[in-house]
Every structure is written in structure tokens, then in C-alpha cells.
Coordinates of C-alpha atoms in Angstrom, one line a residue:
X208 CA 121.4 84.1 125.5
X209 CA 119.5 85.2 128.3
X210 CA 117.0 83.2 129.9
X211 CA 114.0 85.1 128.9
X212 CA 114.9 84.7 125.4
X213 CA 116.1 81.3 126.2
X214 CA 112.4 80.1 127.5
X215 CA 110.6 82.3 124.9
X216 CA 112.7 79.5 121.9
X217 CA 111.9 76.7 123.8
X218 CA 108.5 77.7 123.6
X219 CA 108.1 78.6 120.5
X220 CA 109.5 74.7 120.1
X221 CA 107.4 73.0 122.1
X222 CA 104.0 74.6 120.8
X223 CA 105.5 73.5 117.0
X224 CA 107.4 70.4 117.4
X225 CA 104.8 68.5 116.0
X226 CA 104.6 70.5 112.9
X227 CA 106.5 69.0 110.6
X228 CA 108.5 70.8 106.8
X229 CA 107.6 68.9 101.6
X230 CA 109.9 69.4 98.1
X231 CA 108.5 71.0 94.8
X232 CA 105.6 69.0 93.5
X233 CA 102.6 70.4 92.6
X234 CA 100.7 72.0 89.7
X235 CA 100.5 75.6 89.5
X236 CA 96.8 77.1 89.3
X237 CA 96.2 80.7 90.3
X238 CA 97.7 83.5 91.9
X239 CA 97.4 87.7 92.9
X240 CA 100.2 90.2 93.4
X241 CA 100.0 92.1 96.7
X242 CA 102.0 95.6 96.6
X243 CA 104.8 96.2 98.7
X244 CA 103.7 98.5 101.9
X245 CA 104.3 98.8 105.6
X246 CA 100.9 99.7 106.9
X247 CA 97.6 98.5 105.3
X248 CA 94.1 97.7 106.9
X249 CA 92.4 94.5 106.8
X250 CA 88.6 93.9 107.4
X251 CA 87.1 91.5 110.1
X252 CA 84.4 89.5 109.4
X253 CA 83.2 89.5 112.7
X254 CA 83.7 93.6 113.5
X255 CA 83.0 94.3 109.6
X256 CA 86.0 97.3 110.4
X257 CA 89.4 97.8 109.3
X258 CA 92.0 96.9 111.2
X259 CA 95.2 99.3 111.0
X260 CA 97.9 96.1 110.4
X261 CA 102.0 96.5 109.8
X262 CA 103.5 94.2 107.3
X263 CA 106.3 91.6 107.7
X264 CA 107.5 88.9 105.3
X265 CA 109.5 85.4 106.2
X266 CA 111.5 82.9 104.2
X267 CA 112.3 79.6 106.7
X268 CA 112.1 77.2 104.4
X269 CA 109.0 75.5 102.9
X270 CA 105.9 78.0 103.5
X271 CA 103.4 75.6 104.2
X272 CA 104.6 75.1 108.0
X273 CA 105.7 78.7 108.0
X274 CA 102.3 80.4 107.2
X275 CA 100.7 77.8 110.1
X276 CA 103.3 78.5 112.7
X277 CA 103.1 82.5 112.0
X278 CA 99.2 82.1 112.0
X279 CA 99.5 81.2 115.7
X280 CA 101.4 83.8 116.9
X281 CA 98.6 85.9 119.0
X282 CA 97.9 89.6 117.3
X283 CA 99.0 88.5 113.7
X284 CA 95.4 89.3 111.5
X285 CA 96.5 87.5 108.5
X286 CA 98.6 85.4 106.4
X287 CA 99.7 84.8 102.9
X288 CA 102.2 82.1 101.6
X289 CA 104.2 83.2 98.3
X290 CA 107.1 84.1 96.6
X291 CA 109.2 87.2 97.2
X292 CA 112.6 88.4 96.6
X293 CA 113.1 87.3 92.3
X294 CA 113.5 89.2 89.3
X295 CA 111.1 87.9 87.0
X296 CA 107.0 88.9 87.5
X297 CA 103.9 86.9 88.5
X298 CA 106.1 83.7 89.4
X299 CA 104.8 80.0 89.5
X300 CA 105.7 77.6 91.4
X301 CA 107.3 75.5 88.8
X302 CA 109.6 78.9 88.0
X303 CA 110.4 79.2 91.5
X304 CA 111.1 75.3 91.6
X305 CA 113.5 75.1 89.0
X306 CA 115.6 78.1 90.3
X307 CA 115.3 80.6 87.3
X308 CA 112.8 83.2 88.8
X309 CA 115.2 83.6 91.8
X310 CA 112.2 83.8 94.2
X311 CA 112.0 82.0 97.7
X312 CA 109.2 80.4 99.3
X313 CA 107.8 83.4 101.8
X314 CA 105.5 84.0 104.4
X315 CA 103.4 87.5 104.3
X316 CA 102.5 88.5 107.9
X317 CA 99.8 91.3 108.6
X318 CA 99.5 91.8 112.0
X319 CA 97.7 94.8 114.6
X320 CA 100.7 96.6 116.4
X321 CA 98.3 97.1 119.4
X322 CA 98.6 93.2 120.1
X323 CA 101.6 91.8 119.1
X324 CA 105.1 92.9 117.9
X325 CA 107.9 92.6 115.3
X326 CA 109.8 91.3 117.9
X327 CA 107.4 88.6 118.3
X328 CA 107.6 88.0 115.3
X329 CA 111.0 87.5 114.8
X330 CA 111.0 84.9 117.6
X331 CA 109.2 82.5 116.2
X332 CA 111.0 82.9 113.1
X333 CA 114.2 81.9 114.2
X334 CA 113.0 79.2 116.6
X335 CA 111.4 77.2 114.3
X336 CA 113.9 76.2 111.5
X337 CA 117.2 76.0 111.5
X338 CA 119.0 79.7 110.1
X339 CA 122.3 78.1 109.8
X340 CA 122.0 75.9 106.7
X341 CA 122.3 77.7 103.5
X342 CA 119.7 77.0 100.8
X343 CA 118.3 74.3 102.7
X344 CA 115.9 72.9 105.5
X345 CA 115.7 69.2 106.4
X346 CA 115.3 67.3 103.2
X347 CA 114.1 70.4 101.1
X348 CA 117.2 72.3 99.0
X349 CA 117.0 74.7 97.4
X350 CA 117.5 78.8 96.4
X351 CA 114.0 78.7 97.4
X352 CA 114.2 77.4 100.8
X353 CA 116.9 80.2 102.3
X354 CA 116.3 81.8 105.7
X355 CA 115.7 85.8 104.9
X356 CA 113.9 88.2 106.8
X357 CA 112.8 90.7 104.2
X358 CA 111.9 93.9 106.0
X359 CA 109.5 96.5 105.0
X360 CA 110.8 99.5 107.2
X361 CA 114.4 100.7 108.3
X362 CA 113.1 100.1 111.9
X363 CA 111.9 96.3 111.1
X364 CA 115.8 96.2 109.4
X365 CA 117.6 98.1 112.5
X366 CA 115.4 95.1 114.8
X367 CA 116.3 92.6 112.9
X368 CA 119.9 93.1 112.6
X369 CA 120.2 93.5 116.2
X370 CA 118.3 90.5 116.9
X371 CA 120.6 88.4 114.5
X372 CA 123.9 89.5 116.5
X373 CA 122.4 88.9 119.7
X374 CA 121.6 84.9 119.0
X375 CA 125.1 84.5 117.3
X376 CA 126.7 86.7 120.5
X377 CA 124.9 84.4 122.7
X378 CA 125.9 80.9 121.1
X379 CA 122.1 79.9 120.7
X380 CA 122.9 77.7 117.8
X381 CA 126.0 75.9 117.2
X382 CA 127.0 77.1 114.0
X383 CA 126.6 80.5 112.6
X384 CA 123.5 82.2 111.4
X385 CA 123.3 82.3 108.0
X386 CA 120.0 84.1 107.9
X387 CA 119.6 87.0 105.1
X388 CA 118.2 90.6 106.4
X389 CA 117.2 92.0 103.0
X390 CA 114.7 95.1 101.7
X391 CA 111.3 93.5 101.1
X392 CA 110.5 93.1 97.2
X393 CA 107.3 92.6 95.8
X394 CA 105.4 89.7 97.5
X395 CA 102.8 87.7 95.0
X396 CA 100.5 85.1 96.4
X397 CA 101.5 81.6 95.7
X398 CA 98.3 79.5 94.1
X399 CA 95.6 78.8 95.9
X400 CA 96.5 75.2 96.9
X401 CA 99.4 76.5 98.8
X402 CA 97.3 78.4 101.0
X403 CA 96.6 77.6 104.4
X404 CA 98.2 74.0 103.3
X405 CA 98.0 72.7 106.4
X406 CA 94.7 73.5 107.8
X407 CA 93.6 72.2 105.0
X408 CA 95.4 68.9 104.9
X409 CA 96.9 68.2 108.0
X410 CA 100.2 68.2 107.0
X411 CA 103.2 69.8 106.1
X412 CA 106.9 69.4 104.2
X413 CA 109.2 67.5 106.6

């Protein structure tokens, strides 16, 4: 890997080292069901305008330290933890616990274009968890807990791809990356306790 990718990881590392990953335990209690899109706008408080956001979604293992660590990536407007890629609708947790919804634990990321960048994006994905276990990080296993990028757009897809074969071309990790690059499905919002989980409670899965 190069060195500017090389310092970009162990950035990326350093500023969520202290973050730590938690298994399925909690009670279900409410969720929505967001559509699936590229572009949508989201309002400020503050500016009371729309801002013209792109759409990314994540699965890295639990979403609670996800959702923070996308959070802090500068330009991204909002975040939403939930469930994404099964085959039955409006999920709960306990369905996506005991593996027979097929959905894993993902991170919806809305962020302005004018500030940030897929690529961004993709960075901190892959530098904080580890891609080359298969339905598992750290203590957590689990269907649910799979490293996929689900893509919203053929360019987000072509990025992706390329990004992938560069960190396995490089020998950034030591095994090989067994990240999934799939078509986004539709993304429903996991309950409310989920959200935000740790800004709410300091902590975090593992």
C-alpha cells in the first residue's frame, strides 16, 4: 500500500482505538423503513435548509461502534443503524439475531458530496474492523456481523471494487479480504435503543 493510504489507516486507528465492538441482547421496540435511493436531502436544524446528501450503507460488524465511528467522519450529515441485505420485511432484532431474516447489522450514511467523499468513506470502513473474518468480529458471530459494502450506485460499486483489490494487492492485511461488495437492498432502521448507542451510553460491543 502506499504511504498515503498507509497514514490515512493508521489514522483512522488511532482516532478509534478506544472504541470498542456487544452480541444480540436486547428487546426489540420500534422501527421505520427508509427507501432505497442515492441522493436525498436532509434538513439542518441550524440552516433550517436542505442539504443535497448521497447515500452509502456499511456492515462491519456490530453497528453500534460503526454508526459512531462513521458519525465522525467530517461531511457525513447523518447516520442510521439497521438492518439491510434479508429477505423477510420490517425485521427485528430478535429475527436478525437468530439468523432467519438473513439481514446484517448495517450502518446508513448520508453525507454532502461538497465535503467529503465515498472514498472517505470507504477508509474508515476498512480500517476499523477486521474484513478478513467471515461472519464474525471479535467475540460477535454471526450472519449478521459480515463485512459488506452495499452500494447504491454503479460508480459507488466500480470504487469499491477497486479499492478492495488495491488493499489485497498491497498486503495491508495478512490474510485475504473477505469483504462483500453487494447492490444495496432496502435499509429499515433498527429500534430506537440502537441508535446512536454509544452517545448515549458510552459504550459499545467489544
Amino acid at each position: 500500500m502506499n504511504k498515503v493510504l498507509s497514514a490515512l489507516f493508521a489514522v483512522f486507528s488511532i482516532v478509534f482505538s478506544t472504541v470498542g465492538l456487544s452480541a444480540c441482547a436486547a428487546e426489540s421496540i420500534s422501527k421505520n423503513e427508509t427507501e432505497t435511493s442515492k441522493v436525498e436531502t436532509v434538513k439542518t436544524d441550524s440552516a433550517k435548509s436542505t442539504v443535497p446528501t448521497e447515500r452509502a450503507i456499511f456492515g462491519a460488524g456490530c453497528f453500534w461502534k460503526v454508526q459512531y465511528i462513521m458519525s465522525k467522519v467530517p461531511g457525513v450529515v447523518k447516520t442510521s443503524a439497521g438492518y439491510t441485505g434479508g429477505k423477510i420485511d420490517n425485521p427485528t432484532y430478535e429475527q436478525v439475531c437468530s439468523h432467519t431474516s438473513g439481514h446484517v447489522e448495517t450502518v446508513e450514511v448520508l453525507f454532502d458530496p461538497k465535503k467529503t467523499t465515498y472514498h472517505k468513506l470507504l477508509e474508515a470502513f476498512w480500517a476499523n474492523h477486521d474484513p478478513t473474518t467471515l461472519n464474525r468480529q471479535g467475540p460477535d458471530q454471526g450472519d449478521q456481523y459480515r463485512s459488506v459494502v452495499f452500494y447504491t450506485s454503479p460508480e459507488q460499486k466500480a470504487e469499491a471494487v477497486k479499492y478492495k483489490e488495491e488493499l489485497d494487492a498491497t498486503h495491508k492485511f495478512k490474510k485475504p479480504i473477505v469483504t462483500a461488495i453487494e447492490p444495496a437492498k432496502k435499509f429499515y432502521n433498527a429500534e430506537d435503543y440502537h441508535q446512536d448507542y454509544f452517545v448515549k451510553n458510552g459504550q459499545v460491543c467489544h
